[in-house]
Amino acid sequence: MYSANRTTDHKHILTMRYPASWWRSQWREAMPSGNGNIGASVYGGVYEETVLLNHELLWRKGSTPELPDISAMLPEVRRLVSGGEAETAEVVLAGGLRASGYEPKIASPLPLGDLKIFMPQRQAFRDYERRLNMATGEIVVGWKDGGTAYERALFVSRTDDAVVLEIRKQGPLALDARLAFQLHNPEDTRRPGTAYIPQEVETKRDGDYLYYAARNNDGSDFGAVARISARSGTMGAGEQDCAIEGADSLLAIIRLFPSGEREREWERLTLGLREMDDDYGSLLARHGAEHGRLFHASSFDLKAKGRERSNEELLMEAYRGETPDALMEKMWAYGRYLLISASREKGQPCHLYGLWAGDYDALWAFHMVNENLQMMYWQALSGNMPDQMLAVFDYMESLMDDFRTNARRLYGCRGIYIPAPTAPDSGLLKNIQPHIIHWTGGAGWISQLYYDYYLHTGDAVFLRDRAIPFMREAAWFYRDFFILGEDGFFVSSPSNSPENTPGNYWKGPRHSMGTTMNATMDFAIAKELLGNLADGLRAIGDGGEEEHQWRAMLERIPPYQINGDGAIREWMHPDFDDNYHHRHQSHAYPVFPGIEVTRQNDPELFGSFVQAIRKRLVIGLKEQSGWSLAHMANNYARMGEGDLALECLDILGRSCVMNNLMTLHNDWRGMGIGVDMDWTPVQLDANMGWTAAVQEMLLFSVPGELHLLPALPSRWIRGSAGPLLSRGGVQCELDWDRGEQRLDVTLRAGGGPQVVQLVLPDFVARIQNFEYRPGLPVSVELDERPLRLHLELQPPI
């Protein structure tokens, strides 16, 4: 039996001892495989197996009426907010949209269908196991029936754009199986009987081919075609399924279509399937080479013991308080695996369910840019896979006309306004809650991703042709939206600090008031954007008057403010008090994910940002979520607090991680960690935020400056990582052992020779062949040749 899962590298193997088992929404515990365009989720049943199929382009169409022009109402909103009547101002713009009859509905991803596999059992199963090899994307479900071992192996090919399934056996019993397509089970969902269910379902068989289609709410069809072949055995003559008896092995290759006319799409896919290789091993090897190239572009290794243990065993240990190193390694790799499997260049960006949503009304299954989309991609650049970012840029640029319409009709501004939630069919404002309407930072925050891509890759063509045009439109919005206050500084009104309510308006977790002035995040984003745009223009030799105009705006950004607790104020206006009881940490933006404020360039201000985050964890633990704990881990890592960053991941690991290691928004078991909800949505941003946090603990960079092991937790005595990619395009490999008192570093400059300052942790004693004074940076010259450094460390305390 061929299987790439047969490896001794347990670090990249996820093992489960039981199948998906939630009474409803079993898909949440399935094992995921994907190629960036299509996804397959394997439930793991022995007698009745379900493989949920998804396609990135299959969405239930939303409703998109014309967005009314309500910009004339803006002065009234500002008058009310500045006059202390924020709660009255709260409903003005939303009310204007409703009064105009604006009732949009955002699109939602649709599950494409289920492949069902039925295999009769002679005896009760034993030796059951599910395995996912993250290095290849192959999933294997194995068990024994008497003296015969059976396996079902599946992967989603990145090179052949198909789901490939092999069923095989070793032993005296025959392999009997029946395969059929069906609409994804409407009962295997969050709210059975209430959501939209596709119509006109059709399944049929024609020789070695199975066909399936259903009708979407926009009138187009979607579906799949499977080519089935068996080694030995006989194939039955069912009209809608394929039954094979007495076989040694069975191969099914499946291709999907997200829209079109079913007969035409069936014919197209059938022709393509006829040309495909029918050898599982060669198909897996071809796919594995490409998937592995991406997956192995960076690594993380804590020399952990117990890697062979199952997910369930590792989670049980994590529930006692500390995430075992073996699970820490696997969670880092899993976040990386999920992003690679759910996103690719020229495709859609990854949303909160990746390519594995099984609900017909999946909660929050859109592209959310007031936190979540950014978190999913934080890992990509430092994790040495910058091409994963390109899907985000393609998506944003495809919706620019809608973003311009939003800016003009909501606020009378030039440039672009990106609503917090969007879907592929429309970038128009689809959610008219005040805290969504009044948050204007979406385009600015996405601009950070554009400029960071340039800083990590040095791609001047991308900077000139894509980053600067996008950033310019985001900056135009601020030029028109900000007004000048009596003190000579800009005023941002209306404003929202996602998605928090000021303390003097807060009446508990079920109450929201999202209309304020001068949210700190507004100015932090604008300050970063204007500075990056001016620097970018200068970098491409196109400075001059435009650069001067943006830098002049920077002089009007008010300074950050500190409250009586010594923490950064979340709103830079006396009418709005801080509220620590919240999951978002938006006001820490200048420290993370921004790079404006560091311990080196402004220690006092930096300390106030640290205090703001400490208040969230100490006071607001019940208001946290899975993703906010991941965000907090990144914040603490950036702040040099490695043990606190690790504590956040420990809490996340024992509160919002399922046995397939997918993360959830909230704990569903009444354990006292995180917000209370009547549902527990899958949110993969915490998975990917976990990966990013690990990388933040190991490397922080600004152009020309590398911080090595800036937040190494005391528990991580030894390990290795890399290559990690820095701002400035330097690849960094790290290998440390506190017990042996050594740190070995390899640096390579990808963009030509450069001089870099190394900022070292305080436990470094000396550097071989370099003069080193503790507390001061070390200057090194780099080029494309590897520079290897050996650092001696102080013994651990």
Tab-separated table of N, CA, C and O in Angstrom, residues 534-572:
chain	number	residue	atom	x	y	z
A	534	ALA	N	4.649	58.144	1.635
A	534	ALA	CA	5.709	59.119	1.346
A	534	ALA	C	7.054	58.428	1.124
A	534	ALA	O	7.787	58.745	0.180
A	535	ASP	N	7.379	57.458	1.971
A	535	ASP	CA	8.633	56.725	1.809
A	535	ASP	C	8.644	55.923	0.511
A	535	ASP	O	9.670	55.830	-0.176
A	536	GLY	N	7.498	55.332	0.182
A	536	GLY	CA	7.417	54.563	-1.052
A	536	GLY	C	7.601	55.411	-2.291
A	536	GLY	O	8.283	55.005	-3.243
A	537	LEU	N	6.998	56.587	-2.295
A	537	LEU	CA	7.176	57.501	-3.427
A	537	LEU	C	8.642	57.880	-3.586
A	537	LEU	O	9.178	57.915	-4.704
A	538	ARG	N	9.304	58.134	-2.473
A	538	ARG	CA	10.725	58.482	-2.545
A	538	ARG	C	11.536	57.285	-3.052
A	538	ARG	O	12.485	57.458	-3.832
A	539	ALA	N	11.158	56.066	-2.634
A	539	ALA	CA	11.921	54.872	-3.018
A	539	ALA	C	11.872	54.616	-4.520
A	539	ALA	O	12.834	54.097	-5.101
A	540	ILE	N	10.770	54.991	-5.167
A	540	ILE	CA	10.677	54.773	-6.617
A	540	ILE	C	11.098	56.028	-7.388
A	540	ILE	O	10.915	56.102	-8.610
A	541	GLY	N	11.646	57.018	-6.693
A	541	GLY	CA	12.113	58.237	-7.346
A	541	GLY	C	11.008	59.152	-7.792
A	541	GLY	O	11.163	59.901	-8.761
A	542	ASP	N	9.874	59.102	-7.081
A	542	ASP	CA	8.716	59.889	-7.498
A	542	ASP	C	8.218	60.737	-6.325
A	542	ASP	O	7.019	60.828	-6.071
A	543	GLY	N	9.150	61.331	-5.603
A	543	GLY	CA	8.786	62.148	-4.457
A	543	GLY	C	8.255	63.505	-4.879
A	543	GLY	O	7.334	63.614	-5.674
A	544	GLY	N	8.823	64.554	-4.384
A	544	GLY	CA	8.403	65.891	-4.796
A	544	GLY	C	7.173	66.358	-4.071
A	544	GLY	O	6.965	66.087	-2.883
A	545	GLU	N	6.301	67.046	-4.787
A	545	GLU	CA	5.159	67.717	-4.187
A	545	GLU	C	4.200	66.739	-3.527
A	545	GLU	O	3.678	67.005	-2.438
A	546	GLU	N	3.934	65.605	-4.191
A	546	GLU	CA	2.992	64.660	-3.584
A	546	GLU	C	3.544	64.132	-2.258
A	546	GLU	O	2.821	64.062	-1.260
A	547	GLU	N	4.802	63.762	-2.246
A	547	GLU	CA	5.410	63.296	-0.996
A	547	GLU	C	5.284	64.374	0.078
A	547	GLU	O	4.943	64.074	1.240
A	548	HIS	N	5.531	65.613	-0.278
A	548	HIS	CA	5.460	66.713	0.687
A	548	HIS	C	4.043	66.842	1.252
A	548	HIS	O	3.861	67.089	2.459
A	549	GLN	N	3.030	66.661	0.417
A	549	GLN	CA	1.647	66.785	0.885
A	549	GLN	C	1.311	65.719	1.925
A	549	GLN	O	0.666	66.009	2.939
A	550	TRP	N	1.769	64.493	1.671
A	550	TRP	CA	1.472	63.428	2.639
A	550	TRP	C	2.236	63.665	3.939
A	550	TRP	O	1.704	63.444	5.034
A	551	ARG	N	3.476	64.118	3.851
A	551	ARG	CA	4.239	64.370	5.072
A	551	ARG	C	3.654	65.553	5.846
A	551	ARG	O	3.704	65.586	7.088
A	552	ALA	N	3.077	66.504	5.140
A	552	ALA	CA	2.426	67.627	5.816
A	552	ALA	C	1.215	67.144	6.619
A	552	ALA	O	0.949	67.645	7.720
A	553	MET	N	0.483	66.159	6.086
A	553	MET	CA	-0.642	65.594	6.831
A	553	MET	C	-0.162	64.915	8.115
A	553	MET	O	-0.849	64.955	9.147
A	554	LEU	N	1.005	64.297	8.045
A	554	LEU	CA	1.541	63.621	9.230
A	554	LEU	C	1.692	64.592	10.399
A	554	LEU	O	1.518	64.202	11.571
A	555	GLU	N	2.010	65.842	10.112
A	555	GLU	CA	2.186	66.831	11.174
A	555	GLU	C	0.879	67.143	11.888
A	555	GLU	O	0.891	67.702	12.994
A	556	ARG	N	-0.251	66.800	11.275
A	556	ARG	CA	-1.560	67.087	11.864
A	556	ARG	C	-2.133	65.905	12.658
A	556	ARG	O	-3.230	66.015	13.218
A	557	ILE	N	-1.411	64.764	12.698
A	557	ILE	CA	-1.877	63.617	13.474
A	557	ILE	C	-1.601	63.897	14.952
A	557	ILE	O	-0.471	64.183	15.337
A	558	PRO	N	-2.615	63.823	15.822
A	558	PRO	CA	-2.377	64.138	17.239
A	558	PRO	C	-1.517	63.076	17.917
A	558	PRO	O	-1.502	61.912	17.502
A	559	PRO	N	-0.786	63.447	18.952
A	559	PRO	CA	0.050	62.485	19.684
A	559	PRO	C	-0.817	61.518	20.496
A	559	PRO	O	-1.927	61.855	20.909
A	560	TYR	N	-0.276	60.341	20.732
A	560	TYR	CA	-0.989	59.349	21.525
A	560	TYR	C	-1.135	59.833	22.964
A	560	TYR	O	-0.295	60.586	23.467
A	561	GLN	N	-2.190	59.379	23.632
A	561	GLN	CA	-2.492	59.823	24.985
A	561	GLN	C	-2.435	58.649	25.957
A	561	GLN	O	-2.709	57.504	25.584
A	562	ILE	N	-2.091	58.925	27.205
A	562	ILE	CA	-1.936	57.916	28.243
A	562	ILE	C	-2.953	58.191	29.344
A	562	ILE	O	-3.139	59.333	29.761
A	563	ASN	N	-3.641	57.129	29.815
A	563	ASN	CA	-4.673	57.319	30.839
A	563	ASN	C	-4.072	57.230	32.248
A	563	ASN	O	-2.862	57.066	32.421
A	564	GLY	N	-4.933	57.327	33.250
A	564	GLY	CA	-4.473	57.334	34.628
A	564	GLY	C	-3.850	56.031	35.082
A	564	GLY	O	-3.141	55.991	36.105
A	565	ASP	N	-4.101	54.933	34.372
A	565	ASP	CA	-3.490	53.644	34.690
A	565	ASP	C	-2.116	53.481	34.055
A	565	ASP	O	-1.491	52.431	34.198
A	566	GLY	N	-1.693	54.493	33.305
A	566	GLY	CA	-0.426	54.369	32.599
A	566	GLY	C	-0.533	53.621	31.294
A	566	GLY	O	0.489	53.250	30.702
A	567	ALA	N	-1.774	53.397	30.821
A	567	ALA	CA	-2.003	52.669	29.575
A	567	ALA	C	-2.387	53.648	28.465
A	567	ALA	O	-2.955	54.714	28.715
A	568	ILE	N	-2.086	53.271	27.249
A	568	ILE	CA	-2.505	54.067	26.095
A	568	ILE	C	-4.020	54.170	26.071
A	568	ILE	O	-4.736	53.167	26.236
A	569	ARG	N	-4.516	55.379	25.869
A	569	ARG	CA	-5.967	55.566	25.757
A	569	ARG	C	-6.459	54.979	24.438
A	569	ARG	O	-5.806	55.116	23.405
A	570	GLU	N	-7.619	54.353	24.485
A	570	GLU	CA	-8.190	53.765	23.268
A	570	GLU	C	-8.912	54.813	22.430
A	570	GLU	O	-9.060	54.629	21.224
A	571	TRP	N	-9.351	55.900	23.074
A	571	TRP	CA	-9.962	57.026	22.360
A	571	TRP	C	-9.247	58.296	22.813
A	571	TRP	O	-9.106	58.553	24.020
A	572	MET	N	-8.818	59.085	21.868
A	572	MET	CA	-8.049	60.287	22.176
A	572	MET	C	-8.993	61.477	22.306
A	572	MET	O	-8.855	62.486	21.622
